[in-house]
Amino acid sequence: MLGSDVVVEMRNIVKIYPDGTVALRGVDLELRRGEIHALLGENGAGKTTLMRILYGEIKPTKGEIVVFGRRVSFSSPRDALRMGIAMVYQHFSLVPTFTVFENLYLALTSLEKVSREVARDRIEKIVSEIGLEIPLDEVVENLPVGVQQRVEIVKALLLGAKILILDEPTSVLTPIEVEKLFEVLKRLRDMGITIVLITHKLREVKMVADRVTVLRRGRVVATKNVSEVSEVELARMMVGREVFLRIEKPPREPGRTILVVEDLWVQDDRGLDAVKGVSFELREGEILGVAGVQGNGQRELAEAIAGVRPVKRGRIFLDGEDITFLSPAQRYAKGLAYVPDSRAVGLVMEMNVVENAIMTSLRNFVRRFTISTTQALEFATNVVKRFEIVTPSLRAKVKYLSGGNQQKLMIGRDVARNPRIFIVCEPTHGLDVSATEYVRKLLVELRNRGCAILLISSDLDEVLDLSDRIAVMYSGRIVAMGRPSDFTLEKLGMLMGGIVEG
Ligand SMILES: Nc1ncnc2c1ncn2[C@@H]1O[C@H](COP(=O)(O)OP(=O)(O)OP(=O)(O)O)[C@@H](O)[C@H]1O
Ligand SMILES: [Mg+2]
C-alpha cells in the first residue's frame, strides 16, 4: 500500500534505448505530495530519461509506475497529463505570435469545450492563486523568457497538473528571475503540488528543494533530505570523488591587443538593432566576460565577430587588420574559434560524432579535395578521450548524446585546435559539476597560454570567477565595464536587468 502522501512511485525502472544504450539500470523514485524534489546527477546519468518516462514521452524497458495509487502505463504525454503529470517545457510549446491568453485558451480547448469567458476566469484564478503577474493580453514573443516560463507553468496547472517536471529551468534566467521562479515553486508546493526539479546547480538545490535524489550512471546513489546534506557532499555523491567548486586563476598581465571592436551595430533576425554601438578591446591572455540576460544582443555580437552574421555599421580588427567583411572560414584560418550559445546551432544533430568534431576545422582534413578519414577519425578520437565524452560510438548520431556530452563535443573540437581568439557563449550550459569544473579550468589554461577569450555567459558565478574584466550588456549596449572586484553578484544582477544605481 502507498502512504497517503506518496503520489508517484517508480519501481525498478530500466531503460535501454534502441541503439543498446543502457540509460537506467533499475531506478526507484518516490515523489510525495507537496514537495520539491531535486534530481541531481552527472551528464548522462539518466535524469532526463527518467522524467521522459514519467511524463509519457518514452516507455521504460522494464519497471512499474504507480501514480496516485494506480498502476499506469503511458503511451503519450497526453496519457500522463490525464493522471496529473506535466512537463514544463522551456519555450517550445507556446505560439510566439499569439497572446498569453490565446495560447492558454488554445491549450485548454484541446482538452475540453469551454467559452473564452469561462477560460479567462479560470486562468485569472490560477494566476492570482499563485501570486503571479502575467500580462494575459501581451504577445508571447514580447515577453522576457522568465515570464514565458511562468506562462508554461500556468498552462500546466490549467490542464490539471498535480505533478510538474522542470528540466534545468534556470539555465536561461537572471538571478532575480530565478528567485521569482523559486517563489512560485514554493507557493505551488504549499498548495500541495509536487515538483521535480532537474538542475546542475547545487546552490539551487539548497535554496529550494526539500528532498534530493542523486543518480549516477543509471542508478540511484541516494535520496536525502536537503537539510541533511551539504553542497560538497552532494557533489561527491554525484561524481564519486572530491570536486572543487571554485577555480584557481593566477594573476596575469594581459599582452598586446588582438581584437578591436569599434562602434558595432548588428541586427537580429527580425531586422531590429540588437547590438547598438558596442566598442571594446580584447588582449592576449585575458578573459573578457560579457554578463547579460540572454536576448540582450550578446548572441548577435558573438555571431558578428565570428562572421556568421553581417555587420550593419562599425568595424572589427584582428591584429590590426580589418576583418569586418571576411568569411567565417577566413577568420578561423587566422586563429579565431567560436562556440555558439545553442547546441542546436553549433552541432548537426543528424550527423555523427566524427563529422561534428571536424566541422569547424574542415580545411585541416582536406587532402587533394577529399577528406582524410584517418585523420578525421584520429582527431575525433582525441577529442572524445580528452573531454571524456560519453558516446555509444564515434559513428553515433550526435542527437543520441546527452545534453552535457553534446556540449563537451562542441567546445572540445575548438579547444583542440588551440585558438588565439576564442569567442565562447554559455560554455557550461547544461554541464554537471565535474564537467563544469573541467571546462572552466580549460578556459583558464587557454588564457594562461595567451589565448584571448570573449566569454559570454548568463551564469554570474562563472563570469565573476573567470573574467579578468567584465562587461555588462543590456538592451544591445555595454552598460558597465570593470574588474571583477568592482562588481558583486547583486550589482551584476541589477545591471543585467537594466537597473542602474542611484
Ligand atoms: N534517444 C536516445 N537514444 C540513445 N541513447 C540515448 C538517447 N537519449 C539519451 N541517451 C543516452 O542515455 C544516457 C542518459 O541520458 P540522459 O539524457 O537521460 O542524461 P541526463 O542525466 O539528462 O544528462 P544531462 O545532464 O547531460 O542532460 C546517456 O548516455 C545518453 O547518451
Ligand atoms: Mg538531461
GROMACS .gro file of N, CA and C in nm, residues 168-247:
model
  240
  168GLU      N    1   1.613   2.154  -1.594
  168GLU     CA    2   1.707   2.266  -1.599
  168GLU      C    3   1.639   2.400  -1.634
  169PRO      N    4   1.540   2.439  -1.553
  169PRO     CA    5   1.461   2.558  -1.587
  169PRO      C    6   1.534   2.690  -1.565
  170THR      N    7   1.640   2.689  -1.485
  170THR     CA    8   1.701   2.818  -1.451
  170THR      C    9   1.814   2.856  -1.545
  171SER      N   10   1.844   2.767  -1.640
  171SER     CA   11   1.963   2.791  -1.722
  171SER      C   12   1.950   2.918  -1.806
  172VAL      N   13   1.830   2.966  -1.828
  172VAL     CA   14   1.815   3.085  -1.912
  172VAL      C   15   1.776   3.209  -1.832
  173LEU      N   16   1.777   3.200  -1.700
  173LEU     CA   17   1.723   3.308  -1.619
  173LEU      C   18   1.829   3.392  -1.548
  174THR      N   19   1.795   3.519  -1.518
  174THR     CA   20   1.881   3.602  -1.434
  174THR      C   21   1.860   3.561  -1.288
  175PRO      N   22   1.952   3.602  -1.201
  175PRO     CA   23   1.935   3.570  -1.059
  175PRO      C   24   1.800   3.617  -1.004
  176ILE      N   25   1.758   3.734  -1.048
  176ILE     CA   26   1.630   3.787  -0.999
  176ILE      C   27   1.515   3.699  -1.046
  177GLU      N   28   1.523   3.657  -1.172
  177GLU     CA   29   1.417   3.571  -1.226
  177GLU      C   30   1.419   3.432  -1.160
  178VAL      N   31   1.539   3.385  -1.129
  178VAL     CA   32   1.549   3.255  -1.061
  178VAL      C   33   1.477   3.264  -0.927
  179GLU      N   34   1.500   3.373  -0.855
  179GLU     CA   35   1.433   3.388  -0.726
  179GLU      C   36   1.283   3.389  -0.741
  180LYS      N   37   1.237   3.460  -0.845
  180LYS     CA   38   1.092   3.466  -0.869
  180LYS      C   39   1.037   3.328  -0.899
  181LEU      N   40   1.108   3.254  -0.984
  181LEU     CA   41   1.064   3.119  -1.018
  181LEU      C   42   1.055   3.034  -0.890
  182PHE      N   43   1.155   3.046  -0.807
  182PHE     CA   44   1.158   2.964  -0.686
  182PHE      C   45   1.044   3.001  -0.591
  183GLU      N   46   1.012   3.131  -0.585
  183GLU     CA   47   0.897   3.171  -0.504
  183GLU      C   48   0.771   3.103  -0.554
  184VAL      N   49   0.755   3.102  -0.686
  184VAL     CA   50   0.637   3.038  -0.744
  184VAL      C   51   0.637   2.889  -0.710
  185LEU      N   52   0.752   2.824  -0.725
  185LEU     CA   53   0.758   2.680  -0.698
  185LEU      C   54   0.724   2.652  -0.551
  186LYS      N   55   0.773   2.738  -0.462
  186LYS     CA   56   0.743   2.716  -0.320
  186LYS      C   57   0.593   2.732  -0.292
  187ARG      N   58   0.534   2.831  -0.357
  187ARG     CA   59   0.391   2.851  -0.335
  187ARG      C   60   0.312   2.731  -0.387
  188LEU      N   61   0.353   2.679  -0.502
  188LEU     CA   62   0.286   2.562  -0.558
  188LEU      C   63   0.300   2.443  -0.464
  189ARG      N   64   0.419   2.429  -0.410
  189ARG     CA   65   0.442   2.320  -0.314
  189ARG      C   66   0.346   2.334  -0.196
  190ASP      N   67   0.333   2.455  -0.145
  190ASP     CA   68   0.245   2.475  -0.030
  190ASP      C   69   0.099   2.448  -0.064
  191MET      N   70   0.067   2.458  -0.194
  191MET     CA   71  -0.069   2.425  -0.237
  191MET      C   72  -0.087   2.275  -0.257
  192GLY      N   73   0.020   2.198  -0.237
  192GLY     CA   74   0.008   2.053  -0.249
  192GLY      C   75   0.057   1.996  -0.382
  193ILE      N   76   0.109   2.084  -0.467
  193ILE     CA   77   0.163   2.037  -0.595
  193ILE      C   78   0.302   1.974  -0.570
  194THR      N   79   0.333   1.873  -0.650
  194THR     CA   80   0.465   1.809  -0.641
  194THR      C   81   0.551   1.858  -0.757
  195ILE      N   82   0.674   1.891  -0.726
  195ILE     CA   83   0.761   1.944  -0.831
  195ILE      C   84   0.891   1.864  -0.839
  196VAL      N   85   0.925   1.824  -0.960
  196VAL     CA   86   1.055   1.761  -0.982
  196VAL      C   87   1.143   1.864  -1.053
  197LEU      N   88   1.256   1.892  -0.993
  197LEU     CA   89   1.344   1.995  -1.046
  197LEU      C   90   1.478   1.932  -1.083
  198ILE      N   91   1.507   1.928  -1.214
  198ILE     CA   92   1.638   1.881  -1.256
  198ILE      C   93   1.730   2.002  -1.265
  199THR      N   94   1.844   1.993  -1.201
  199THR     CA   95   1.939   2.105  -1.209
  199THR      C   96   2.080   2.054  -1.187
  200HIS      N   97   2.177   2.132  -1.235
  200HIS     CA   98   2.317   2.100  -1.207
  200HIS      C   99   2.372   2.193  -1.100
  201LYS      N  100   2.288   2.288  -1.057
  201LYS     CA  101   2.338   2.390  -0.965
  201LYS      C  102   2.305   2.351  -0.821
  202LEU      N  103   2.409   2.316  -0.749
  202LEU     CA  104   2.391   2.266  -0.613
  202LEU      C  105   2.331   2.373  -0.523
  203ARG      N  106   2.370   2.498  -0.552
  203ARG     CA  107   2.316   2.607  -0.472
  203ARG      C  108   2.164   2.613  -0.483
  204GLU      N  109   2.114   2.586  -0.603
  204GLU     CA  110   1.969   2.589  -0.623
  204GLU      C  111   1.900   2.477  -0.546
  205VAL      N  112   1.965   2.362  -0.541
  205VAL     CA  113   1.907   2.252  -0.465
  205VAL      C  114   1.893   2.295  -0.320
  206LYS      N  115   1.999   2.356  -0.265
  206LYS     CA  116   1.995   2.400  -0.126
  206LYS      C  117   1.889   2.510  -0.106
  207MET      N  118   1.874   2.596  -0.208
  207MET     CA  119   1.781   2.709  -0.195
  207MET      C  120   1.636   2.667  -0.189
  208VAL      N  121   1.600   2.566  -0.270
  208VAL     CA  122   1.456   2.548  -0.291
  208VAL      C  123   1.404   2.407  -0.267
  209ALA      N  124   1.490   2.305  -0.276
  209ALA     CA  125   1.436   2.168  -0.272
  209ALA      C  126   1.418   2.116  -0.130
  210ASP      N  127   1.323   2.024  -0.114
  210ASP     CA  128   1.301   1.958   0.015
  210ASP      C  129   1.380   1.828   0.022
  211ARG      N  130   1.370   1.751  -0.087
  211ARG     CA  131   1.447   1.626  -0.094
  211ARG      C  132   1.524   1.623  -0.225
  212VAL      N  133   1.624   1.539  -0.227
  212VAL     CA  134   1.706   1.528  -0.348
  212VAL      C  135   1.740   1.382  -0.373
  213THR      N  136   1.730   1.344  -0.500
  213THR     CA  137   1.774   1.211  -0.539
  213THR      C  138   1.893   1.227  -0.633
  214VAL      N  139   2.000   1.156  -0.603
  214VAL     CA  140   2.121   1.165  -0.685
  214VAL      C  141   2.132   1.039  -0.770
  215LEU      N  142   2.148   1.060  -0.900
  215LEU     CA  143   2.167   0.948  -0.992
  215LEU      C  144   2.312   0.945  -1.038
  216ARG      N  145   2.364   0.824  -1.054
  216ARG     CA  146   2.494   0.811  -1.118
  216ARG      C  147   2.491   0.690  -1.210
  217ARG      N  148   2.522   0.716  -1.337
  217ARG     CA  149   2.526   0.609  -1.438
  217ARG      C  150   2.406   0.517  -1.433
  218GLY      N  151   2.287   0.577  -1.429
  218GLY     CA  152   2.166   0.496  -1.439
  218GLY      C  153   2.120   0.430  -1.311
  219ARG      N  154   2.186   0.465  -1.199
  219ARG     CA  155   2.144   0.408  -1.070
  219ARG      C  156   2.123   0.520  -0.970
  220VAL      N  157   2.038   0.492  -0.869
  220VAL     CA  158   2.021   0.590  -0.762
  220VAL      C  159   2.134   0.573  -0.661
  221VAL      N  160   2.204   0.683  -0.633
  221VAL     CA  161   2.307   0.679  -0.529
  221VAL      C  162   2.241   0.692  -0.393
  222ALA      N  163   2.149   0.790  -0.382
  222ALA     CA  164   2.078   0.810  -0.256
  222ALA      C  165   1.965   0.910  -0.274
  223THR      N  166   1.866   0.901  -0.184
  223THR     CA  167   1.767   1.007  -0.172
  223THR      C  168   1.781   1.063  -0.031
  224LYS      N  169   1.791   1.197  -0.022
  224LYS     CA  170   1.819   1.259   0.109
  224LYS      C  171   1.727   1.378   0.133
  225ASN      N  172   1.712   1.413   0.260
  225ASN     CA  173   1.654   1.542   0.291
  225ASN      C  174   1.761   1.647   0.265
  226VAL      N  175   1.722   1.754   0.195
  226VAL     CA  176   1.822   1.854   0.156
  226VAL      C  177   1.889   1.917   0.278
  227SER      N  178   1.813   1.932   0.385
  227SER     CA  179   1.869   1.997   0.504
  227SER      C  180   1.982   1.914   0.566
  228GLU      N  181   1.990   1.787   0.529
  228GLU     CA  182   2.090   1.700   0.591
  228GLU      C  183   2.217   1.682   0.509
  229VAL      N  184   2.226   1.745   0.391
  229VAL     CA  185   2.348   1.730   0.311
  229VAL      C  186   2.403   1.866   0.268
  230SER      N  187   2.535   1.875   0.257
  230SER     CA  188   2.599   1.999   0.212
  230SER      C  189   2.622   1.993   0.061
  231GLU      N  190   2.656   2.108   0.004
  231GLU     CA  191   2.683   2.112  -0.140
  231GLU      C  192   2.800   2.022  -0.176
  232VAL      N  193   2.901   2.025  -0.091
  232VAL     CA  194   3.020   1.945  -0.118
  232VAL      C  195   2.986   1.795  -0.116
  233GLU      N  196   2.902   1.756  -0.019
  233GLU     CA  197   2.861   1.615  -0.014
  233GLU      C  198   2.781   1.576  -0.138
  234LEU      N  199   2.693   1.666  -0.180
  234LEU     CA  200   2.613   1.637  -0.300
  234LEU      C  201   2.704   1.618  -0.420
  235ALA      N  202   2.802   1.706  -0.433
  235ALA     CA  203   2.894   1.697  -0.547
  235ALA      C  204   2.968   1.564  -0.542
  236ARG      N  205   3.010   1.524  -0.424
  236ARG     CA  206   3.084   1.399  -0.411
  236ARG      C  207   2.995   1.279  -0.446
  237MET      N  208   2.870   1.285  -0.402
  237MET     CA  209   2.778   1.175  -0.434
  237MET      C  210   2.755   1.162  -0.585
  238MET      N  211   2.747   1.277  -0.652
  238MET     CA  212   2.722   1.276  -0.796
  238MET      C  213   2.838   1.218  -0.873
  239VAL      N  214   2.957   1.261  -0.835
  239VAL     CA  215   3.074   1.235  -0.917
  239VAL      C  216   3.151   1.114  -0.866
  240GLY      N  217   3.137   1.084  -0.736
  240GLY     CA  218   3.211   0.973  -0.679
  240GLY      C  219   3.352   1.012  -0.642
  241ARG      N  220   3.381   1.141  -0.636
  241ARG     CA  221   3.513   1.189  -0.592
  241ARG      C  222   3.496   1.332  -0.542
  242GLU      N  223   3.606   1.387  -0.487
  242GLU     CA  224   3.606   1.525  -0.439
  242GLU      C  225   3.599   1.622  -0.558
  243VAL      N  226   3.518   1.727  -0.548
  243VAL     CA  227   3.510   1.826  -0.656
  243VAL      C  228   3.539   1.964  -0.599
  244PHE      N  229   3.616   2.042  -0.672
  244PHE     CA  230   3.644   2.178  -0.625
  244PHE      C  231   3.548   2.274  -0.691
  245LEU      N  232   3.472   2.341  -0.608
  245LEU     CA  233   3.366   2.423  -0.664
  245LEU      C  234   3.416   2.561  -0.707
  246ARG      N  235   3.540   2.595  -0.671
  246ARG     CA  236   3.596   2.723  -0.719
  246ARG      C  237   3.721   2.700  -0.803
  247ILE      N  238   3.747   2.791  -0.892
  247ILE     CA  239   3.858   2.776  -0.986
  247ILE      C  240   3.975   2.866  -0.946
   0.00000   0.00000   0.00000
